[in-house]
Amino acid sequence: MQRRHFLQTLGALGTAGALAGIDTPALAAGPGKPGAEVDDSALAGNSGGTLSAWRGATPAFTLEGLDGQQHALSEWRGRVVVLNFWATWCGPCREEIPAMGAVARQYRSRGLALVAVNVKESPPTVKPFLSKLPIDGTVLLDRDGSVFKRFGAIGLPATYLVDRAGNARFWRMGELEWTDVGLHGHIEALLQQGGGGSTA
């Protein structure tokens, strides 16, 4: 089911992507590398299971939030971050929002933060969507898709686990199984790696 959903999302990037302003060739890059340095091996092992090890550098970024303020990834230094790229038109993104929120609530008091980056949509599109299907975390706007491109994913949703030092450690393209014991094991391990950080 998840594999089918992911393939449909990749298809949407090519056929319906114009609706969301997404340019498929611009997204075809290996993890942590610009398009001119594509390494197909970096994508190996991510088509099945849950999370794979991240093999690239972690792009720094600053994006506007729905609160109108600028937020940098470094703002969450000291916490473990679930970094999720999504869009309102993406079916698998919509399907995983409730389970993703449940995981965020489960670990929030121990230092987990959920940062959901919307790709190439505007507040007038995002806000009404969230009024019906809230995301239990901080929502940022990647209006031109440049941050999504720098993280090297080629479909939505795309999820990354970032450790307390601000380094991406694991990732997945496609819908995650949020109850998977492997995912929770990775979260537990990262939470135990020092530092407290605010849990607000």
PDB file of N, CA and C in Angstrom, residues 3 11 22 25 31 43 57 60 76 109-110 123 132 146-147 152 158 165 169 175:
ATOM      1  N   ARG A   3       4.032   1.571  -0.904  1.00  0.00           N
ATOM      2  CA  ARG A   3       4.807   1.682  -2.129  1.00  0.00           C
ATOM      3  C   ARG A   3       3.934   2.241  -3.245  1.00  0.00           C
ATOM      4  N   GLY A  11       4.182  10.272  -9.543  1.00  0.00           N
ATOM      5  CA  GLY A  11       3.439  10.580 -10.753  1.00  0.00           C
ATOM      6  C   GLY A  11       2.819  11.951 -10.685  1.00  0.00           C
ATOM      7  N   ILE A  22       5.512  22.550  -8.957  1.00  0.00           N
ATOM      8  CA  ILE A  22       6.703  21.735  -8.720  1.00  0.00           C
ATOM      9  C   ILE A  22       7.291  21.283 -10.045  1.00  0.00           C
ATOM     10  N   PRO A  25      12.272  17.724 -12.812  1.00  0.00           N
ATOM     11  CA  PRO A  25      13.715  17.588 -12.987  1.00  0.00           C
ATOM     12  C   PRO A  25      14.519  18.295 -11.911  1.00  0.00           C
ATOM     13  N   PRO A  31      20.414  12.494  -1.946  1.00  0.00           N
ATOM     14  CA  PRO A  31      20.296  13.107  -0.621  1.00  0.00           C
ATOM     15  C   PRO A  31      21.503  13.952  -0.248  1.00  0.00           C
ATOM     16  N   LEU A  43      20.237   6.834  -2.997  1.00  0.00           N
ATOM     17  CA  LEU A  43      18.821   6.514  -2.875  1.00  0.00           C
ATOM     18  C   LEU A  43      18.593   5.042  -2.572  1.00  0.00           C
ATOM     19  N   ALA A  57      25.386  15.664   3.854  1.00  0.00           N
ATOM     20  CA  ALA A  57      25.407  16.752   4.824  1.00  0.00           C
ATOM     21  C   ALA A  57      23.968  17.182   5.108  1.00  0.00           C
ATOM     22  N   ALA A  60      21.517  23.616   6.015  1.00  0.00           N
ATOM     23  CA  ALA A  60      20.949  24.619   6.920  1.00  0.00           C
ATOM     24  C   ALA A  60      19.893  25.400   6.147  1.00  0.00           C
ATOM     25  N   TRP A  76      16.010  24.525  16.604  1.00  0.00           N
ATOM     26  CA  TRP A  76      15.649  23.305  17.337  1.00  0.00           C
ATOM     27  C   TRP A  76      16.874  22.525  17.806  1.00  0.00           C
ATOM     28  N   SER A 109       7.554  15.603  25.349  1.00  0.00           N
ATOM     29  CA  SER A 109       8.054  15.949  26.684  1.00  0.00           C
ATOM     30  C   SER A 109       9.495  15.491  26.896  1.00  0.00           C
ATOM     31  N   ARG A 110       9.977  14.609  26.031  1.00  0.00           N
ATOM     32  CA  ARG A 110      11.348  14.119  26.143  1.00  0.00           C
ATOM     33  C   ARG A 110      12.298  14.835  25.184  1.00  0.00           C
ATOM     34  N   PRO A 123       0.111  30.626   2.076  1.00  0.00           N
ATOM     35  CA  PRO A 123      -0.748  30.603   3.263  1.00  0.00           C
ATOM     36  C   PRO A 123      -2.239  30.489   2.958  1.00  0.00           C
ATOM     37  N   LYS A 132      -8.794  22.148   8.966  1.00  0.00           N
ATOM     38  CA  LYS A 132      -9.552  20.897   8.902  1.00  0.00           C
ATOM     39  C   LYS A 132      -8.708  19.694   9.326  1.00  0.00           C
ATOM     40  N   SER A 146      13.072  25.321  -2.737  1.00  0.00           N
ATOM     41  CA  SER A 146      14.535  25.237  -2.754  1.00  0.00           C
ATOM     42  C   SER A 146      15.093  24.384  -1.616  1.00  0.00           C
ATOM     43  N   VAL A 147      14.465  24.447  -0.446  1.00  0.00           N
ATOM     44  CA  VAL A 147      14.947  23.633   0.680  1.00  0.00           C
ATOM     45  C   VAL A 147      14.662  22.164   0.413  1.00  0.00           C
ATOM     46  N   GLY A 152      17.210  16.746  -1.392  1.00  0.00           N
ATOM     47  CA  GLY A 152      17.394  15.687  -2.365  1.00  0.00           C
ATOM     48  C   GLY A 152      16.266  14.716  -2.576  1.00  0.00           C
ATOM     49  N   ALA A 158       8.349  13.372   2.380  1.00  0.00           N
ATOM     50  CA  ALA A 158       9.729  12.982   2.672  1.00  0.00           C
ATOM     51  C   ALA A 158      10.003  13.366   4.124  1.00  0.00           C
ATOM     52  N   ALA A 165      22.187  17.508  17.743  1.00  0.00           N
ATOM     53  CA  ALA A 165      23.260  18.376  17.258  1.00  0.00           C
ATOM     54  C   ALA A 165      22.910  19.038  15.931  1.00  0.00           C
ATOM     55  N   ARG A 169      20.010  12.133  10.429  1.00  0.00           N
ATOM     56  CA  ARG A 169      20.564  10.795  10.655  1.00  0.00           C
ATOM     57  C   ARG A 169      19.841   9.716   9.858  1.00  0.00           C
ATOM     58  N   GLU A 175       5.328   7.579   2.310  1.00  0.00           N
ATOM     59  CA  GLU A 175       4.593   7.513   3.571  1.00  0.00           C
ATOM     60  C   GLU A 175       5.282   6.580   4.562  1.00  0.00           C
TER      61      GLU A 175
END
